[in-house]
Amino acid sequence: MKHLLSLLIPVFMLFAGVANAQDSTKPVQWKFTAEKVNDLEYNVHLKGTIEKGVQLYSTTMGDDQVNTRVVLDSAIKGTITGITEAGKLESKKEPLLDSDVKYFENEVELLVHVKLTAPADKLAGKITYNTLKGEEFATEEVSFSVPVAATPAAGAGDKAAASDVAEDDASNKSLWWIFIASFGGGFIALITPCVFSMIPITVSFFTKRSGTRAAGIKNAFVYSLSIIIIYTFLGFLITKIFGASALNSLASNGIANMIFFVIFLLFAFSFLGAFEISLPSSWANVSDSKAGMGSFVGIFFMALTLAIVSFSCTGPILGNLLVLAAKGGNAGPLVGMFGFSLALAIPFSLFALFPSLLNKIGKSGGWLNAVKVTLGFLELALALKFFSNVDMAYHWNLLDREIFLALWIAIFTLLGLYLIGKLKFSHDSDVPFLTVTRLCFAIVTFTFVVYMVPGMWGAPLKGISGFLPHEGSQDFNLNRSLIDIQASLEGGAGGGGAKSDATAIKPKKLVGILHSEIPGVENVFFDYDEAIAAAKAANKPLMLDFTGHTCVNCRKFEKSVLSSPKVMKILRNDFVVASLYTDEKTSLPDNEKFVSKFDGTKVTNVGQRNLDLEATHFNRNSQPYYIPVDLDGKQLVNKGYGYDPKEDVDAFVKYLEDAKAEFEKRTKK
């Protein structure tokens, strides 16, 4: 086929009268812009308006097809790492070529990702594209040379990258959430013994060393501002050293999760009194020696002393917040550290403004130790979540749902006993009587324990479903059994809606996954090709569920929306369902590995292949994402369905009904 095309293309070019320069008679009119991502990475946007009746071939068909190609000018020292397409991608069987082709009509946008060896202020190259109008083929070549814009240009990249990344990782909403959570973490740090005990000492120092109350207040504000600068600069360093994408990948990275598991375990034991975690005393001494300076520099070093001395208490809290801040793209760590340091700094200013409040603060010790131990129990529970992420991604099956719940039940039961004084550590003060505050916290803790107990038999536990291992890991699941019985009574428990006859196809490639997380559907597929084959055999639309083993929002949506009887019935009877895990670590055979056209990375495992499918065909890179497609893999609705915080079951039902109606319309043509 390749040799045949190499002979045919010159003939097509001869009859079509191919020219190298773009003019108004060309079947596609292009507009070019370029933007700078960083010093060595750039994007070139190619926006094409396609003549009516003309089909423009895609860049994704491979070397054996008449595909569109973009190359850089030889003077540009760099490479193209990937091309993202935006537009309505069509596909069909082309009799003239005796093969399937992918093409665009009316309009298309291409985002070309470029990596250079040195910065550039303009980019040049050419696009060679192939078109078909009726039975007339044409190959066109257009050169471009465009200056690099300082700000992102509108185009395919906005749709493929900016919309999804911004929506899930760096939107205003999520940045506000990171700020609020970090701000709350700062207030939690305030009541730890390391920080709390320094508030009256530090503020008293400022008020006594200042000649006037105004000077004392000014010094206290400078001290607070120094705290903010120190912690925010820490966030800036994390952003620059590791990068937003590197931090974002921590969610499913096995090594990173195991490191977090060990670190949180050490922090938990430290909070429980096994040992103290602190930085070398020489560090604190050096910074403390600078604190005697009478200038603002001396005040800054006093703030640095606070940050170093309090590390043993603030370190575990900061560790949690940095994992959260990683979800906020480049700005996340900066916003998180600013929120944390702002909450930490506020009391120093307030107590300087109102010195009489110092006399009302309780003394360090006693209840502050109780706070520290409580945080230790919480750190222990959170450590298990990081180990669970690795366990699920690599299918070790060491920490299934029952064991995880049993451990959490034991941890929070011990916490409840501690709060009512029935459990005591060596560094704790005596609890001669139970205060109302302790009683309230104990009631909340024991209520949480009672809430978790039914989960041992398969109860969904929607409130914490995002933290638990998937239900498929549970040996005895009464809830799933009841759902299967309901499905059998309704007569629809087959192959994601596939009929139980000779044409039904059962999933074969489970890639190490024991059970699907889609409730009420017996045979969920985990391989795209198998799912398409099953959909064709059943003549039903295919629902693609892009999900992840470590995806918290996926589990929440499954328990809140997909577990609705109305949704389960539609998915079970009217769709074939495929769950495509984007963090599945199972390696691909050597002959199935490839280089992604989306970002130029090498795809070596099942999860990377699924993520590349989601990004390349649906311009999405976050989960969960539900997109129904027809028997040719074309999406049935204009937009997919992502995580919905409102958990609107009726909205999702309407989404499914619209997809069904569109599928019926297409199959009748």
Coordinates of N, CA and C in Angstrom, one line a residue, residues 428-542:
D428 N 1.7 12.5 78.0 CA 0.4 13.1 78.2 C 0.3 13.5 79.7
S429 N -0.5 14.5 79.9 CA -0.9 14.9 81.3 C -2.1 14.1 81.7
D430 N -2.3 14.0 83.0 CA -3.5 13.3 83.5 C -4.8 13.9 83.1
V431 N -5.8 13.1 82.9 CA -7.1 13.7 82.6 C -8.1 13.3 83.7
P432 N -8.1 14.2 84.7 CA -8.9 13.9 85.9 C -10.4 13.9 85.6
F433 N -10.8 14.6 84.6 CA -12.2 14.6 84.2 C -12.4 14.9 82.7
L434 N -13.5 14.6 82.2 CA -13.7 14.7 80.7 C -14.4 16.1 80.5
T435 N -13.7 16.9 79.7 CA -14.3 18.2 79.3 C -15.3 18.1 78.2
V436 N -16.1 19.1 78.1 CA -17.2 19.1 77.0 C -16.5 19.0 75.6
T437 N -15.4 19.7 75.5 CA -14.7 19.7 74.2 C -14.3 18.3 73.8
R438 N -13.6 17.6 74.7 CA -13.2 16.3 74.5 C -14.3 15.4 74.2
L439 N -15.4 15.5 74.9 CA -16.6 14.7 74.8 C -17.2 14.9 73.3
C440 N -17.3 16.1 72.9 CA -17.8 16.4 71.5 C -16.9 15.7 70.5
F441 N -15.6 15.9 70.6 CA -14.7 15.2 69.6 C -14.8 13.7 69.7
A442 N -15.0 13.2 70.9 CA -15.1 11.7 71.0 C -16.4 11.2 70.4
I443 N -17.5 12.0 70.5 CA -18.7 11.6 69.9 C -18.6 11.5 68.4
V444 N -18.0 12.6 67.8 CA -17.8 12.6 66.4 C -16.9 11.4 65.9
T445 N -15.9 11.1 66.7 CA -15.0 10.0 66.3 C -15.7 8.7 66.3
F446 N -16.4 8.4 67.4 CA -17.1 7.1 67.5 C -18.2 7.0 66.5
T447 N -18.9 8.1 66.2 CA -19.9 8.1 65.1 C -19.3 7.7 63.8
F448 N -18.1 8.3 63.5 CA -17.4 7.9 62.3 C -17.1 6.4 62.2
V449 N -16.7 5.9 63.4 CA -16.4 4.4 63.4 C -17.6 3.6 63.1
V450 N -18.7 4.0 63.7 CA -20.0 3.2 63.5 C -20.4 3.3 62.0
Y451 N -20.2 4.5 61.4 CA -20.5 4.7 60.0 C -19.7 3.8 59.1
M452 N -18.4 3.5 59.5 CA -17.6 2.7 58.6 C -17.9 1.2 58.7
V453 N -18.4 0.8 59.8 CA -18.6 -0.7 60.1 C -19.4 -1.4 59.0
P454 N -20.5 -0.9 58.5 CA -21.2 -1.6 57.4 C -20.4 -1.7 56.1
G455 N -19.4 -0.9 56.0 CA -18.5 -1.1 54.8 C -17.8 -2.4 54.8
M456 N -17.7 -3.0 55.9 CA -17.0 -4.4 55.9 C -17.8 -5.4 55.2
W457 N -19.1 -5.1 54.9 CA -20.0 -6.0 54.2 C -20.4 -5.4 52.8
G458 N -19.7 -4.3 52.4 CA -19.9 -3.8 51.1 C -20.7 -2.5 51.0
A459 N -21.1 -1.9 52.1 CA -21.9 -0.7 52.1 C -21.1 0.4 51.3
P460 N -21.7 1.2 50.4 CA -20.9 2.1 49.6 C -20.1 3.2 50.3
L461 N -20.6 3.6 51.5 CA -19.9 4.7 52.3 C -19.5 5.8 51.4
K462 N -20.5 6.5 50.8 CA -20.3 7.6 49.8 C -19.5 8.7 50.4
G463 N -19.6 9.0 51.7 CA -18.8 10.1 52.3 C -17.3 9.9 52.2
I464 N -16.8 8.7 52.2 CA -15.4 8.5 52.2 C -15.0 7.6 51.0
S465 N -15.9 7.4 50.0 CA -15.6 6.4 49.0 C -14.3 6.8 48.2
G466 N -14.0 8.1 48.1 CA -12.8 8.5 47.3 C -11.5 8.0 48.0
F467 N -11.5 7.8 49.3 CA -10.3 7.4 50.0 C -10.1 5.9 50.1
L468 N -11.2 5.1 49.8 CA -11.1 3.7 50.0 C -10.6 3.0 48.8
P469 N -10.0 1.8 48.9 CA -9.7 1.0 47.7 C -11.0 0.6 47.0
H470 N -10.9 0.3 45.7 CA -12.1 0.0 44.9 C -12.9 -1.2 45.4
E471 N -14.2 -1.2 45.2 CA -15.1 -2.3 45.7 C -14.7 -3.6 45.1
G472 N -14.1 -3.6 43.9 CA -13.7 -4.9 43.3 C -12.7 -5.6 44.1
S473 N -12.0 -5.0 45.0 CA -11.0 -5.7 45.9 C -11.6 -6.4 47.1
Q474 N -12.9 -6.1 47.3 CA -13.6 -6.7 48.5 C -14.0 -8.1 48.2
D475 N -13.6 -9.0 49.1 CA -14.0 -10.5 48.9 C -15.5 -10.7 49.0
F476 N -16.1 -10.1 50.1 CA -17.5 -10.3 50.3 C -18.2 -9.0 50.2
N477 N -19.1 -8.8 49.2 CA -19.7 -7.5 49.0 C -21.2 -7.7 48.8
L478 N -21.9 -7.5 49.9 CA -23.3 -7.8 49.9 C -24.0 -6.8 49.0
N479 N -23.5 -5.5 49.0 CA -24.2 -4.5 48.2 C -24.1 -4.9 46.7
R480 N -22.9 -5.3 46.2 CA -22.8 -5.7 44.8 C -23.7 -6.9 44.5
S481 N -23.8 -7.8 45.5 CA -24.6 -9.0 45.2 C -26.1 -8.6 45.0
L482 N -26.5 -7.6 45.9 CA -27.9 -7.2 45.7 C -28.2 -6.5 44.4
I483 N -27.1 -5.7 43.9 CA -27.2 -5.0 42.6 C -27.3 -6.1 41.5
D484 N -26.5 -7.1 41.6 CA -26.5 -8.2 40.6 C -27.9 -8.9 40.6
I485 N -28.4 -9.1 41.7 CA -29.7 -9.8 41.8 C -30.8 -8.9 41.2
Q486 N -30.7 -7.6 41.4 CA -31.7 -6.7 40.8 C -31.6 -6.7 39.3
A487 N -30.3 -6.7 38.8 CA -30.1 -6.7 37.4 C -30.6 -8.0 36.8
S488 N -30.5 -9.1 37.5 CA -31.0 -10.4 36.9 C -32.5 -10.4 36.9
L489 N -33.1 -9.8 37.9 CA -34.6 -9.8 37.9 C -35.1 -8.9 36.8
E490 N -34.3 -7.8 36.4 CA -34.8 -6.9 35.4 C -34.4 -7.5 34.0
G491 N -33.6 -8.6 34.0 CA -33.3 -9.3 32.7 C -32.3 -8.5 31.9
G492 N -31.3 -7.8 32.5 CA -30.4 -7.1 31.7 C -29.0 -7.2 32.2
A493 N -28.6 -8.2 32.8 CA -27.2 -8.3 33.4 C -26.3 -8.9 32.4
G494 N -26.1 -8.3 31.3 CA -25.2 -8.9 30.3 C -24.3 -7.8 29.7
G495 N -23.0 -8.2 29.5 CA -22.1 -7.4 28.7 C -22.2 -6.0 28.5
G496 N -22.5 -5.2 29.7 CA -22.6 -3.8 29.5 C -23.8 -3.5 28.6
G497 N -24.8 -4.4 28.7 CA -26.0 -4.1 27.8 C -25.9 -5.0 26.6
A498 N -24.9 -5.8 26.4 CA -24.8 -6.7 25.2 C -25.7 -7.8 25.5
K499 N -26.4 -8.3 24.4 CA -27.4 -9.4 24.5 C -26.6 -10.7 24.9
S500 N -27.3 -11.5 25.7 CA -26.7 -12.8 26.1 C -27.0 -13.8 25.0
D501 N -26.4 -13.7 23.8 CA -26.6 -14.6 22.7 C -25.2 -14.9 22.1
A502 N -25.2 -15.5 21.0 CA -24.0 -15.9 20.4 C -23.1 -14.8 19.9
T503 N -23.8 -13.6 19.7 CA -23.0 -12.4 19.3 C -22.4 -11.7 20.4
A504 N -22.7 -12.0 21.7 CA -22.2 -11.3 22.8 C -20.7 -11.6 22.9
I505 N -19.9 -10.6 23.2 CA -18.5 -10.8 23.4 C -18.2 -10.5 24.9
K506 N -17.5 -11.4 25.5 CA -17.1 -11.3 26.9 C -15.7 -10.6 27.0
P507 N -15.5 -9.8 28.0 CA -14.1 -9.2 28.1 C -13.1 -10.2 28.4
K508 N -11.9 -10.2 27.7 CA -10.9 -11.1 28.0 C -9.7 -10.5 28.7
K509 N -9.3 -9.2 28.3 CA -8.2 -8.5 28.8 C -8.6 -7.7 30.0
L510 N -8.3 -8.3 31.2 CA -8.7 -7.6 32.4 C -7.5 -6.8 33.0
V511 N -6.4 -6.8 32.3 CA -5.2 -6.1 32.7 C -5.0 -6.0 34.3
G512 N -5.2 -7.2 34.9 CA -5.0 -7.2 36.4 C -6.1 -6.7 37.2
I513 N -7.2 -6.2 36.6 CA -8.3 -5.6 37.4 C -9.3 -6.7 37.7
L514 N -9.6 -6.9 38.9 CA -10.5 -8.0 39.3 C -12.0 -7.7 39.0
H515 N -12.4 -6.5 39.3 CA -13.8 -6.1 39.0 C -13.9 -4.7 38.6
S516 N -15.0 -4.3 37.8 CA -15.2 -3.0 37.5 C -15.8 -2.2 38.6
E517 N -15.6 -0.9 38.6 CA -16.3 0.0 39.6 C -17.6 0.6 39.1
I518 N -18.0 0.2 37.9 CA -19.3 0.6 37.3 C -20.4 -0.3 37.9
P519 N -21.3 0.2 38.8 CA -22.2 -0.7 39.5 C -23.4 -1.1 38.5
G520 N -23.8 -2.3 38.7 CA -25.0 -2.8 38.0 C -24.7 -3.3 36.6
V521 N -23.4 -3.3 36.1 CA -23.1 -3.8 34.8 C -22.1 -4.9 35.0
E522 N -22.5 -6.1 34.5 CA -21.7 -7.3 34.8 C -20.4 -7.3 34.0
N523 N -20.5 -7.2 32.7 CA -19.3 -7.3 31.9 C -18.8 -6.0 31.4
V524 N -18.0 -5.3 32.1 CA -17.4 -4.1 31.7 C -16.0 -4.4 31.0
F525 N -15.8 -3.7 29.9 CA -14.5 -4.0 29.2 C -13.4 -3.0 29.6
F526 N -12.2 -3.5 29.5 CA -11.0 -2.7 30.0 C -10.1 -2.4 28.8
D527 N -10.5 -2.8 27.6 CA -9.7 -2.6 26.4 C -10.6 -2.0 25.3
Y528 N -10.1 -0.9 24.7 CA -10.9 -0.2 23.8 C -11.3 -1.0 22.6
D529 N -10.3 -1.7 22.0 CA -10.6 -2.5 20.8 C -11.7 -3.6 21.0
E530 N -11.6 -4.3 22.2 CA -12.6 -5.3 22.5 C -13.9 -4.6 22.7
A531 N -13.9 -3.5 23.4 CA -15.2 -2.8 23.6 C -15.9 -2.4 22.3
I532 N -15.1 -1.9 21.3 CA -15.7 -1.5 20.0 C -16.3 -2.8 19.4
A533 N -15.6 -3.9 19.4 CA -16.1 -5.1 18.8 C -17.4 -5.6 19.5
A534 N -17.4 -5.5 20.8 CA -18.6 -5.8 21.6 C -19.8 -4.9 21.2
A535 N -19.5 -3.6 21.1 CA -20.6 -2.7 20.7 C -21.2 -3.0 19.3
K536 N -20.3 -3.4 18.4 CA -20.7 -3.7 17.0 C -21.6 -5.0 17.1
A537 N -21.1 -6.0 17.9 CA -21.9 -7.2 18.0 C -23.3 -7.0 18.6
A538 N -23.4 -6.1 19.5 CA -24.6 -5.9 20.2 C -25.4 -4.8 19.5
N539 N -24.8 -4.0 18.6 CA -25.4 -2.9 17.9 C -25.9 -1.9 18.9
K540 N -25.0 -1.5 19.8 CA -25.4 -0.5 20.9 C -24.2 0.5 21.0
P541 N -24.5 1.7 21.5 CA -23.5 2.7 21.7 C -22.5 2.2 22.8
L542 N -21.3 2.7 22.7 CA -20.2 2.4 23.6 C -20.0 3.6 24.6

